[in-house]
CSV table of C-alpha atoms and ligand atoms in Angstrom, one decimal:
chain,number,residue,atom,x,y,z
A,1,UNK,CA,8.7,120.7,-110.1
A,2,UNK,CA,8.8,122.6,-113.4
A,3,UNK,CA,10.3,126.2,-113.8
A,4,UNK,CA,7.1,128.1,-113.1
A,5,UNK,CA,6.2,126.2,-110.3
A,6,UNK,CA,9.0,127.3,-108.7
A,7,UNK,CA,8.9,131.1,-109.4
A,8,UNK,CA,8.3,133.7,-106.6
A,9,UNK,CA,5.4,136.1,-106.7
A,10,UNK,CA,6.3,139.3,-108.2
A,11,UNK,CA,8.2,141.7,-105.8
A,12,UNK,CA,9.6,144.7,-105.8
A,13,UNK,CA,13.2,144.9,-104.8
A,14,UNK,CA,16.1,147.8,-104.3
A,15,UNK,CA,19.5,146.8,-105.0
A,16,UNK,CA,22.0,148.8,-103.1
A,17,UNK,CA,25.5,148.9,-105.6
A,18,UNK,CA,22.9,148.6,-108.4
A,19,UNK,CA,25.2,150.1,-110.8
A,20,UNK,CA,28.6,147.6,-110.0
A,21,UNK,CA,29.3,144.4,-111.3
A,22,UNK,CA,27.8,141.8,-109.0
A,23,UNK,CA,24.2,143.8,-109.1
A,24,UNK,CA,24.7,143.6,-113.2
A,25,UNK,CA,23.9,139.9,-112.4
A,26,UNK,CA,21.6,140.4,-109.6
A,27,UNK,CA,19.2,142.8,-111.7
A,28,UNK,CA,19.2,140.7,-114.9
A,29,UNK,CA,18.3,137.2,-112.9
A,30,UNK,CA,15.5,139.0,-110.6
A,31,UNK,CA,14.2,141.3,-114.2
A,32,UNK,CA,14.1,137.6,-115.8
A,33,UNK,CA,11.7,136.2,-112.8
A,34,UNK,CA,9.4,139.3,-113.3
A,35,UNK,CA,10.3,141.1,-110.1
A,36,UNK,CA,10.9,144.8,-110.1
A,37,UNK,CA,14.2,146.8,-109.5
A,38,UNK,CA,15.1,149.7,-108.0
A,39,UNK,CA,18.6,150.3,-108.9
A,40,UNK,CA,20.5,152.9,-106.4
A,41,UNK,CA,24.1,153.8,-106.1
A,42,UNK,CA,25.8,156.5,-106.0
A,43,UNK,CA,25.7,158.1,-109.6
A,44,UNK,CA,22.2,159.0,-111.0
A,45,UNK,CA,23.2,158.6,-114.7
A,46,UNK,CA,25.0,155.1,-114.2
A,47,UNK,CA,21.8,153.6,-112.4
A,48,UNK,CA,19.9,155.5,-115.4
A,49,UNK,CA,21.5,153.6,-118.1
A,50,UNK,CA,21.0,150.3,-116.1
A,51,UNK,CA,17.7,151.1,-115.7
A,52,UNK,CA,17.6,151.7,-119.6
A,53,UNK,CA,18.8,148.2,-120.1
A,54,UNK,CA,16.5,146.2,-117.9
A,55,UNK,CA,13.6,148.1,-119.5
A,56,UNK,CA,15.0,146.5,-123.0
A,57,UNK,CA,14.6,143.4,-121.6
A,58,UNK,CA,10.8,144.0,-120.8
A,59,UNK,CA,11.5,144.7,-117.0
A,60,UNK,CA,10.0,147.1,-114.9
A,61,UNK,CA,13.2,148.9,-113.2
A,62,UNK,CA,13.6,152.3,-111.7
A,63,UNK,CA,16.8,154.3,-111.0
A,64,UNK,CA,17.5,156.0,-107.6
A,65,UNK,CA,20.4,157.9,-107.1
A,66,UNK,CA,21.6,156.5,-103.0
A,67,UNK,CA,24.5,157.5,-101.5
A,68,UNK,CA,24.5,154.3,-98.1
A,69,UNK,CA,26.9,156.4,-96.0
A,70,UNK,CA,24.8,159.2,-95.5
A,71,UNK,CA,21.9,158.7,-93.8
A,72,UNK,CA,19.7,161.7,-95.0
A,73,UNK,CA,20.6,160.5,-98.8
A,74,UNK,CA,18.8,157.5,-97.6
A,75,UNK,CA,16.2,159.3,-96.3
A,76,UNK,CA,15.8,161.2,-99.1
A,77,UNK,CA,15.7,158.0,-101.8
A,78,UNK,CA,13.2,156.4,-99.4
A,79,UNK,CA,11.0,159.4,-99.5
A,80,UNK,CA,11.2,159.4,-103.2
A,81,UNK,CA,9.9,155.9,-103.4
A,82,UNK,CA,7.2,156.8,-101.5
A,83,UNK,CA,6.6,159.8,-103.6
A,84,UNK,CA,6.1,157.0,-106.5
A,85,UNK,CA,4.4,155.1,-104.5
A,86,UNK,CA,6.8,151.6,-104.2
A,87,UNK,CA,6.9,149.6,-101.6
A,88,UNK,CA,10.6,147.9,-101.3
A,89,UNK,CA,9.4,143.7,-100.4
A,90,UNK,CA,13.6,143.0,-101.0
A,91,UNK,CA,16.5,144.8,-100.0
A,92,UNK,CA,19.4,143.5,-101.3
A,93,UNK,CA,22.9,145.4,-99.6
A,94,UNK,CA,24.9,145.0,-102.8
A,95,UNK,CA,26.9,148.1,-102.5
A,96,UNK,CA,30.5,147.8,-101.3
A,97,UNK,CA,34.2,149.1,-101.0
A,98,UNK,CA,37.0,147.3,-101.0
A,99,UNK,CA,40.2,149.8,-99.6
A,100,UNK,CA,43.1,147.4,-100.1
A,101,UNK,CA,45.2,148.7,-97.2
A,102,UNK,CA,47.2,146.6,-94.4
A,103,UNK,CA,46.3,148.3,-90.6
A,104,UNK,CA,49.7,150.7,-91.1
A,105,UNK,CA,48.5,151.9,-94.3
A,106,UNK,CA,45.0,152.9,-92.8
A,107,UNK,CA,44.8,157.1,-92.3
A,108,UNK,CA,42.8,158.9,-89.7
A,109,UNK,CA,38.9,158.6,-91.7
A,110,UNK,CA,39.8,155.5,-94.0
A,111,UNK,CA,38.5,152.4,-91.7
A,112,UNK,CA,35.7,154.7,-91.0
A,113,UNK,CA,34.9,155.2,-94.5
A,114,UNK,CA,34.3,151.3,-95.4
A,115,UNK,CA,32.6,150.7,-92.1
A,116,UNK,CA,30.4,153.3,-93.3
A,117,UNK,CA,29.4,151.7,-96.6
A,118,UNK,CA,29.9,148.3,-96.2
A,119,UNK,CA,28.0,147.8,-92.5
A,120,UNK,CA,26.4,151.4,-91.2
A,121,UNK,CA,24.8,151.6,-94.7
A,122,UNK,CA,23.0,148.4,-94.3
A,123,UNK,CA,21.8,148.8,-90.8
A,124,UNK,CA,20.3,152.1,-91.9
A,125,UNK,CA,18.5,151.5,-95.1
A,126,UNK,CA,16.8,148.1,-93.0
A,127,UNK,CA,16.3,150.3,-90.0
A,128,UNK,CA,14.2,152.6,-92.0
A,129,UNK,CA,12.7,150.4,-94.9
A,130,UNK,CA,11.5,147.3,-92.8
A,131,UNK,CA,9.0,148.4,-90.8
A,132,UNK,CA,6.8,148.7,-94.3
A,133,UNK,CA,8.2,144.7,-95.1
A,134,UNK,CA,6.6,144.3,-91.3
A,135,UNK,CA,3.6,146.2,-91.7
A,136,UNK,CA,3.0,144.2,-94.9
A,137,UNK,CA,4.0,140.7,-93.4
A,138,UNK,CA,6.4,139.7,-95.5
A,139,UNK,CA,10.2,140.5,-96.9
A,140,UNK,CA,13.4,139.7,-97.4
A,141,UNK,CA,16.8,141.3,-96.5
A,142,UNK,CA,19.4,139.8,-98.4
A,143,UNK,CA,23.2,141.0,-97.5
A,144,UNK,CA,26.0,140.9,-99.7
A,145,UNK,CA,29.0,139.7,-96.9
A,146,UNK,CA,32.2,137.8,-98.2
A,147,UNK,CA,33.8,135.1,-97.3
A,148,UNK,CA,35.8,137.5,-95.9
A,149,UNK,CA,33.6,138.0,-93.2
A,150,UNK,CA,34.1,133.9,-92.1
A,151,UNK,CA,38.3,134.0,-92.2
A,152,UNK,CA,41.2,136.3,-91.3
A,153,UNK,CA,41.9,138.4,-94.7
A,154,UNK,CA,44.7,140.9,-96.0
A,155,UNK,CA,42.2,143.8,-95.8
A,156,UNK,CA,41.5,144.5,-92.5
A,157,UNK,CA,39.1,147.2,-92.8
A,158,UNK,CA,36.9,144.9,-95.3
A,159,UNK,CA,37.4,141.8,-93.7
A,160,UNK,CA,35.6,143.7,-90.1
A,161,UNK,CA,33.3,145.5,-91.8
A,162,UNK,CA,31.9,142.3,-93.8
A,163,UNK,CA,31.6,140.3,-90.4
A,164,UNK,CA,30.0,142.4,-88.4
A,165,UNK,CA,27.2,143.1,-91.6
A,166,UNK,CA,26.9,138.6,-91.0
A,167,UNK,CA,26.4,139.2,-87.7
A,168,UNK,CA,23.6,142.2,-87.8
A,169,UNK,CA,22.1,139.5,-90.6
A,170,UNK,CA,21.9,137.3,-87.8
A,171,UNK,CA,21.0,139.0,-85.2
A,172,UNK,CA,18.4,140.8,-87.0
A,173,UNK,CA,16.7,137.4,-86.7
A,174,UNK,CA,15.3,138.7,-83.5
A,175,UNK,CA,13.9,142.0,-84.5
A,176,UNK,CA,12.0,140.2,-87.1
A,177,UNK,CA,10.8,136.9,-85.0
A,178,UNK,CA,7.7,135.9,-86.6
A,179,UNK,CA,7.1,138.7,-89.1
A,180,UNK,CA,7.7,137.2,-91.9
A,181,UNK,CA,11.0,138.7,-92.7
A,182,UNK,CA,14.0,137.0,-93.3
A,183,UNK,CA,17.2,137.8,-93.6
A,184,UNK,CA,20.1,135.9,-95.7
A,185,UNK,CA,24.2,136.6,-95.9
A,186,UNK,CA,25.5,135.7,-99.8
A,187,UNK,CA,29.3,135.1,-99.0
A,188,UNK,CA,31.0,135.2,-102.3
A,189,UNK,CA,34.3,134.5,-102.8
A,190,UNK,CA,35.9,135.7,-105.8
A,191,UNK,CA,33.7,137.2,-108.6
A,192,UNK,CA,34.6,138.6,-111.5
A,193,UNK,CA,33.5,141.7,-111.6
A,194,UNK,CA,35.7,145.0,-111.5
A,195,UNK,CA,36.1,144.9,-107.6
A,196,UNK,CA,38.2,142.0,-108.1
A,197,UNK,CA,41.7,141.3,-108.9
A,198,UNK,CA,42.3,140.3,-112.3
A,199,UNK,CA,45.5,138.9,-111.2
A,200,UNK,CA,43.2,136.1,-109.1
A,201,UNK,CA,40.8,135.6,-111.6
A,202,UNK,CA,43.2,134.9,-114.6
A,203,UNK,CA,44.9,131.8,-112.0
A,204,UNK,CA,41.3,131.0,-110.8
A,205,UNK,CA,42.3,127.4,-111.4
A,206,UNK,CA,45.5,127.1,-109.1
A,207,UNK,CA,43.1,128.7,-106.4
A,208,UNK,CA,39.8,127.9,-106.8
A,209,UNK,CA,38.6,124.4,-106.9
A,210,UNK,CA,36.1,124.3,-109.0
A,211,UNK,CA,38.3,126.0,-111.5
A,212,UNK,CA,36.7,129.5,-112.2
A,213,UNK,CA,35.8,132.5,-110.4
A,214,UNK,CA,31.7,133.3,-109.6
A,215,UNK,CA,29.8,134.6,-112.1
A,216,UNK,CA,27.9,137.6,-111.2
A,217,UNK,CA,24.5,135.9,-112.6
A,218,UNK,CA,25.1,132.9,-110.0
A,219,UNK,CA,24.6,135.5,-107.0
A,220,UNK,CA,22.3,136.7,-109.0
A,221,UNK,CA,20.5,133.0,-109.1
A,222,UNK,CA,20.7,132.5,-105.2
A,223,UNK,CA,19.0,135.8,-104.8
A,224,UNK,CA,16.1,134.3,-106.5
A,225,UNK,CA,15.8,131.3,-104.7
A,226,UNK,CA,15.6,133.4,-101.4
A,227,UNK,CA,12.9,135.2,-102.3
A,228,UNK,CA,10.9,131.8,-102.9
A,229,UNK,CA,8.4,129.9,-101.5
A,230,UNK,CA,10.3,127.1,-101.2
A,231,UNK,CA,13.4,128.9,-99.0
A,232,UNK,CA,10.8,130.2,-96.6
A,233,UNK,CA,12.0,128.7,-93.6
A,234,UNK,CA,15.4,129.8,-94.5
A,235,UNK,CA,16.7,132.5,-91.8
A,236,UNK,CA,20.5,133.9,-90.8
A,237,UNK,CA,22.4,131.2,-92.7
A,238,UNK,CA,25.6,132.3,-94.9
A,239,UNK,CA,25.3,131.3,-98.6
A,240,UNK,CA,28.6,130.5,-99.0
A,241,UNK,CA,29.3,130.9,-102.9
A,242,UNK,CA,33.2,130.3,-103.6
A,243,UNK,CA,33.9,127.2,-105.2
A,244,UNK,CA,35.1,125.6,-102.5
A,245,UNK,CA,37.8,127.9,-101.1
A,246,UNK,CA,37.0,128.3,-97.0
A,247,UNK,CA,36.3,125.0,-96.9
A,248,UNK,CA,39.9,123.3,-97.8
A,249,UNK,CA,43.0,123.8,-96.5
A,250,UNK,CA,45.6,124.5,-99.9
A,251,UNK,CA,48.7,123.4,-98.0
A,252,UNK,CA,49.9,121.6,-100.9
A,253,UNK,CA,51.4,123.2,-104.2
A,254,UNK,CA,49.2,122.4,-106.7
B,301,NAD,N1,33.7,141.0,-106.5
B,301,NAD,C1,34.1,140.1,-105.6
B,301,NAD,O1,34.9,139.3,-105.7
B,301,NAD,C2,33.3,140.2,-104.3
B,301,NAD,C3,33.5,139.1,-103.4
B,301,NAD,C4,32.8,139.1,-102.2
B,301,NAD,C5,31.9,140.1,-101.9
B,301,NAD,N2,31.8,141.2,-102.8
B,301,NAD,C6,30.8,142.2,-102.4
B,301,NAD,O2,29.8,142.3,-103.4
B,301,NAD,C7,29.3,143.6,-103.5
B,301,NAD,C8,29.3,144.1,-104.9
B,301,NAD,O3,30.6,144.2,-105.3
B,301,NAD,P1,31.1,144.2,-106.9
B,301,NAD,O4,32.0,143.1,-107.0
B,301,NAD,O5,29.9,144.3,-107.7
B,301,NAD,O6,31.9,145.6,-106.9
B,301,NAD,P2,31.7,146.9,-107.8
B,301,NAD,O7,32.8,147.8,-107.4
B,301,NAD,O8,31.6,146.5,-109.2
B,301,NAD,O9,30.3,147.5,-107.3
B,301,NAD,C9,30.1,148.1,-106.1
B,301,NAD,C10,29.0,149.2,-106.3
B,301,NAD,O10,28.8,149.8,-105.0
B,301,NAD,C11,28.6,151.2,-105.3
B,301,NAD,N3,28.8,152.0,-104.1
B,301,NAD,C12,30.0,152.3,-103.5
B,301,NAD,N4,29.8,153.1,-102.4
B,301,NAD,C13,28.5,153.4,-102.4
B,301,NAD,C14,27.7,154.2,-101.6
B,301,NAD,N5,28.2,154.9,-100.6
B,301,NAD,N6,26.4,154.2,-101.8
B,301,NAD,C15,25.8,153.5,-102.8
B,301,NAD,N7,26.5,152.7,-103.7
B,301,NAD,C16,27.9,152.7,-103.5
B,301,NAD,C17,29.6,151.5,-106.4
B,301,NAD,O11,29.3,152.8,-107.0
B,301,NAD,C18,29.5,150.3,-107.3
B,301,NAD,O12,28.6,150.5,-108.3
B,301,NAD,C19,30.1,144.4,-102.5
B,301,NAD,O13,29.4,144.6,-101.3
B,301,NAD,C20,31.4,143.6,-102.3
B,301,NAD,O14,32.0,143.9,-101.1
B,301,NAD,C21,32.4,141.2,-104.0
């Protein structure tokens, strides 16, 4: 099947994060298929200037300033788009914090604070955007999880907060039976962008197997391919997208 063949129809999609590392990827891949972006995060003049950049490269991109934790910022970024009149056919939950703290180094709000980015800011912006991707009959909710969400990790608060956003991907499966929605985990492992540590990233081949940590483009690829034709019958899976790490055992020095 050649290239255009396989291209989706063009959407309009908001990427949550937009202004971070992974969604760098993200937004080039989807401004390359023709799709439209909506880049929100926190910082108006950061999703400006990406904005800026995907407009060089003949896309059609809008910035939204979003803060995910708070639910009237959503509200009011939602009721800007409809101001504008968009209509969001792709969310994609890129935004994220990683607080790199054991349980005993957790303080009375921390925990609360990545469970309200990294999970309650999902669940809101779907709550209130989906009913349009229902009304319309077709969308995609695409979740940015980790493998941390699959296996125990050092982060406790990240590790939680990333498995229960896989399981409201899954279970979301029933609020959108036969709607045409779907709804998709991308698991990365590690990615070089800055949330990662450089410290894994420059040994990537003693821990990786395929030698090298994921590009931000790659997840930028598989968010692509969800929103085509041909992954249509696609629905709750993880994309697991980490060189091979969950799935081997490295009891052996290398
Ligand atoms: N980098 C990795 O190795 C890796 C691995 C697995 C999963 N992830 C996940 O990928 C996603 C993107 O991470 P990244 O690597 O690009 O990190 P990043 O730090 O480069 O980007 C994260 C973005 O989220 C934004 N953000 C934070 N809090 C927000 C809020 N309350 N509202 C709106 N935006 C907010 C930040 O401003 C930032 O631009 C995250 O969900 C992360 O957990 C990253």
């Amino acid at each position: 099947m050649s290239q255009s063949n396989q291209q989706a129809a063009p959407r309009t999609v908001l990427v949550t994060g937009a202004a971070g590392g992974m969604a760098a990827g993200i937004n080039q891949k989807l401004i390359e298929q023709g799709h439209t972006v909506i880049c929100a995060d926190l910082i108006f003049e950061k999703v400006q200037a990406e904005a800026v950049r995907l407009k060089s490269l003949e896309g059609n991109a809008f910035p939204l300033e979003l803060d995910v934790s708070k639910v009237d910022s959503i509200r009011s970024a939602l009721q800007q788009l409809k101001d504008q009149s968009l209509n969001v056919d792709v969310i994609v939950n890129a935004a994220g914090i990683l607080d790199r703290k054991s349980m005993a180094d957790h303080d009375d709000e921390s925990f609360q604070n990545v469970m309200l980015v990294n999970l309650v800011g999902p669940f809101n912006l779907i709550r209130l955007l989906s009913p349009g991707m229902v009304s319309r009959g077709w969308g995609r909710i695409i979740n940015i999880s980790s493998i941390a969400a699959r296996n125990g990790y050092p982060f406790p608060s990240y590790a939680a907060s990333k498995a229960g956003l896989s399981n409201l991907t899954r279970s979301l499966i029933n609020d959108f039976w036969g709607t045409g929605v779907t709804v998709h985990n991308i698991c990365p492992g590690l990615v070089n962008t800055p949330m990662a540590d450089p410290r894994l990233i420059e040994n990537a081949e003693k821990r990786i197997p395929t030698g090298a940590a994921v590009q931000p483009e790659e997840i930028g690829q598989a968010v692509v391919f969800l929103m085509q034709d041909a992954a249509a019958s696609l629905n709750g899976s993880d994309f697991v997208m980490d060189g091979g790490v969950t799935s081997y055992f490295q009891l052996f020095e290398r």
